[in-house]
Amino acid sequence: MICQGLLSLFFTQGVDNVKIIDKIHKKIYNISMKHITILTIGTTKELYWKQAENEYIKRLSPYAKIEILEKKEEAFRSANQRNAIRKKEAALILPIIKKHDIIIALDEIGKQYTSQKFAQLLETQTMHGEHILFIIGGPLGLDESIKKMAHNTIALSLLTFPHRMVRTILLEQLYRAETILRGKQYHY
């Protein structure tokens, strides 16, 4: 209530310093900088995907420190190699996971969220400054060992997307979640 009173004082005194108001807003709603890593199997080669990713990383920069880690996907000739490939890729993922990471795996059969519910999930998962690790598997998905370690398994859609597109969609949803949490105009 005191912080809300300070906000109204600033407005009535004609102070429109956005940085001061944003600091007070953070105090009111206990919103702090998030630390998010997106670990992905496979690299993005196309310039247009990199440009889209960079745009959302830039938009997120006042709210979150975003790190993208790419691991080389394993080559395969048929889906019959699915389990062997997933295990090899899991071996690349496991050393990156830290003890206190909040792991969110992206998987086609994961739980689907509305943008508002996704924002709430991020807020509850990062209340105490926890680091969030999103894991995006390769074309054949994630190994069960990784899914079992995950605190949450989410699906961005029932549709299947190229993995490079998933990164951009995830970054956009992270940005949308931040605007929802902060009451900014973006999500309608």
Coordinates of C-alpha atoms in Angstrom, one line a residue:
M1 CA 0.0 0.0 0.0
I2 CA 2.9 2.4 0.8
C3 CA 4.4 1.7 -2.6
Q4 CA 1.1 2.3 -4.4
G5 CA 0.9 5.6 -2.5
L6 CA 4.4 6.5 -3.7
L7 CA 3.3 5.7 -7.3
S8 CA 0.4 8.1 -7.0
L9 CA 2.7 10.8 -5.4
F10 CA 5.0 10.5 -8.4
F11 CA 2.1 10.9 -10.8
T12 CA 0.6 13.9 -9.0
Q13 CA 4.0 15.6 -8.7
G14 CA 4.6 15.2 -12.4
V15 CA 7.5 12.8 -12.2
D16 CA 7.3 10.5 -15.1
N17 CA 10.7 8.8 -14.8
V18 CA 10.0 5.3 -16.2
K19 CA 12.9 3.7 -14.4
I20 CA 11.7 4.9 -11.0
I21 CA 8.2 3.8 -11.6
D22 CA 9.4 0.4 -12.9
K23 CA 11.6 -0.1 -9.7
I24 CA 8.5 0.7 -7.6
H25 CA 6.4 -1.7 -9.7
K26 CA 9.0 -4.4 -9.1
K27 CA 8.8 -3.8 -5.4
I28 CA 5.0 -3.9 -5.3
Y29 CA 4.8 -7.2 -7.3
N30 CA 8.1 -8.7 -6.1
I31 CA 9.2 -9.3 -9.6
S32 CA 12.9 -9.7 -10.2
M33 CA 15.2 -10.5 -13.0
K34 CA 14.8 -14.1 -14.2
H35 CA 17.7 -16.4 -15.2
I36 CA 16.7 -18.7 -18.1
T37 CA 18.7 -21.1 -20.2
I38 CA 17.3 -22.7 -23.3
L39 CA 19.2 -25.9 -24.0
T40 CA 18.5 -27.2 -27.4
I41 CA 19.6 -30.2 -29.4
G42 CA 20.4 -28.9 -32.9
T43 CA 21.6 -25.5 -34.2
T44 CA 19.9 -22.7 -35.9
K45 CA 21.5 -21.9 -39.2
E46 CA 18.9 -19.8 -40.9
L47 CA 19.4 -16.0 -40.5
Y48 CA 15.7 -15.3 -40.2
W49 CA 15.3 -17.6 -37.2
K50 CA 18.4 -16.0 -35.5
Q51 CA 17.0 -12.6 -36.2
A52 CA 13.6 -13.5 -34.6
E53 CA 15.4 -15.0 -31.6
N54 CA 17.6 -12.0 -31.1
E55 CA 14.6 -9.7 -31.3
Y56 CA 12.8 -11.5 -28.4
I57 CA 16.1 -11.8 -26.4
K58 CA 16.4 -8.0 -26.8
R59 CA 12.8 -7.5 -25.7
L60 CA 13.3 -9.8 -22.7
S61 CA 16.6 -8.2 -21.6
P62 CA 15.1 -5.8 -19.0
Y63 CA 13.3 -8.8 -17.4
A64 CA 15.4 -11.9 -17.9
K65 CA 19.0 -13.0 -18.6
I66 CA 18.5 -15.5 -21.5
E67 CA 21.2 -18.0 -22.5
I68 CA 20.9 -20.3 -25.4
L69 CA 23.0 -23.5 -25.4
E70 CA 23.1 -25.6 -28.5
K71 CA 24.3 -29.2 -28.6
K72 CA 24.9 -31.0 -31.9
E73 CA 22.1 -33.4 -32.8
E74 CA 22.9 -37.0 -33.5
A75 CA 22.7 -38.1 -37.1
F76 CA 20.2 -40.9 -37.9
R77 CA 18.9 -42.7 -40.9
S78 CA 15.6 -44.0 -39.6
A79 CA 13.1 -43.4 -36.8
N80 CA 14.0 -47.0 -35.7
Q81 CA 17.1 -45.6 -34.1
R82 CA 14.9 -43.3 -31.9
N83 CA 15.8 -44.8 -28.5
A84 CA 19.5 -45.0 -29.3
I85 CA 19.6 -41.4 -30.6
R86 CA 17.6 -40.1 -27.6
K87 CA 20.1 -41.7 -25.2
K88 CA 23.1 -40.2 -27.0
E89 CA 21.5 -36.8 -26.9
A90 CA 20.6 -37.2 -23.2
A91 CA 24.3 -37.8 -22.5
L92 CA 24.9 -34.4 -24.0
I93 CA 22.2 -32.8 -21.9
L94 CA 22.9 -34.4 -18.5
P95 CA 26.3 -32.6 -17.7
I96 CA 24.6 -29.2 -18.3
I97 CA 21.9 -29.7 -15.7
K98 CA 22.7 -28.2 -12.3
K99 CA 21.4 -29.4 -9.0
H100 CA 19.1 -26.5 -8.3
D101 CA 17.8 -25.9 -11.9
I102 CA 14.1 -25.8 -12.4
I103 CA 13.9 -28.1 -15.5
I104 CA 11.1 -27.6 -18.0
A105 CA 11.1 -30.1 -20.8
L106 CA 9.3 -29.3 -24.1
D107 CA 7.6 -32.4 -25.4
E108 CA 4.7 -33.1 -27.8
I109 CA 2.8 -34.9 -25.0
G110 CA 3.5 -32.3 -22.3
K111 CA 0.9 -30.1 -20.6
Q112 CA -0.5 -27.2 -22.6
Y113 CA -0.9 -23.8 -21.0
T114 CA -2.7 -20.6 -21.9
S115 CA -0.4 -17.6 -22.1
Q116 CA -1.7 -16.4 -18.7
K117 CA -1.2 -19.8 -17.0
F118 CA 2.3 -20.0 -18.5
A119 CA 3.1 -16.6 -17.0
Q120 CA 1.8 -17.9 -13.6
L121 CA 4.0 -21.0 -14.0
L122 CA 7.1 -18.9 -14.6
E123 CA 6.2 -16.6 -11.7
T124 CA 5.8 -19.5 -9.2
Q125 CA 8.9 -21.3 -10.5
T126 CA 11.1 -18.2 -10.1
M127 CA 9.8 -16.6 -6.9
H128 CA 13.1 -17.1 -5.1
G129 CA 15.4 -16.4 -8.0
E130 CA 15.6 -20.0 -9.2
H131 CA 17.3 -20.7 -12.6
I132 CA 15.0 -22.2 -15.2
L133 CA 16.4 -24.6 -17.8
F134 CA 14.1 -25.2 -20.8
I135 CA 15.2 -28.3 -22.7
I136 CA 14.2 -28.8 -26.4
G137 CA 15.1 -32.2 -27.8
G138 CA 16.2 -33.1 -31.2
P139 CA 14.0 -34.2 -34.1
L140 CA 13.3 -37.5 -32.3
G141 CA 12.4 -35.9 -29.0
L142 CA 13.8 -36.3 -25.5
D143 CA 14.9 -39.4 -23.7
E144 CA 12.7 -40.6 -20.9
S145 CA 15.5 -40.0 -18.4
I146 CA 15.4 -36.3 -19.2
K147 CA 11.6 -36.1 -19.0
K148 CA 11.7 -37.8 -15.6
M149 CA 14.1 -35.2 -14.3
A150 CA 11.9 -32.4 -15.4
H151 CA 9.8 -30.4 -12.9
N152 CA 7.3 -29.7 -15.7
T153 CA 6.9 -31.0 -19.2
I154 CA 5.1 -28.7 -21.5
A155 CA 3.8 -28.7 -25.1
L156 CA 3.6 -25.5 -27.0
S157 CA 0.9 -26.9 -29.3
L158 CA -0.6 -30.2 -30.5
L159 CA 1.0 -29.3 -33.8
T160 CA 4.5 -30.4 -34.6
F161 CA 7.0 -27.6 -35.4
P162 CA 10.6 -27.6 -36.6
H163 CA 12.9 -27.3 -33.6
R164 CA 14.3 -24.0 -34.8
M165 CA 10.8 -22.6 -34.8
V166 CA 10.1 -23.9 -31.3
R167 CA 12.9 -21.7 -29.9
T168 CA 11.4 -18.6 -31.4
I169 CA 7.9 -19.5 -30.2
L170 CA 9.3 -20.2 -26.7
L171 CA 11.1 -16.9 -26.6
E172 CA 8.0 -15.1 -27.8
Q173 CA 5.9 -16.8 -25.1
L174 CA 8.5 -15.9 -22.4
Y175 CA 8.3 -12.3 -23.5
R176 CA 4.5 -12.5 -23.5
A177 CA 4.6 -13.9 -20.0
E178 CA 6.7 -11.1 -18.8
T179 CA 4.4 -8.5 -20.2
I180 CA 1.4 -10.3 -18.6
L181 CA 3.2 -10.4 -15.2
R182 CA 4.2 -6.7 -15.4
G183 CA 0.9 -5.4 -16.8
K184 CA 2.5 -4.2 -20.0
Q185 CA 0.5 -3.8 -23.2
Y186 CA 1.3 -6.7 -25.5
H187 CA -1.0 -9.5 -24.7
Y188 CA -4.7 -8.8 -25.4

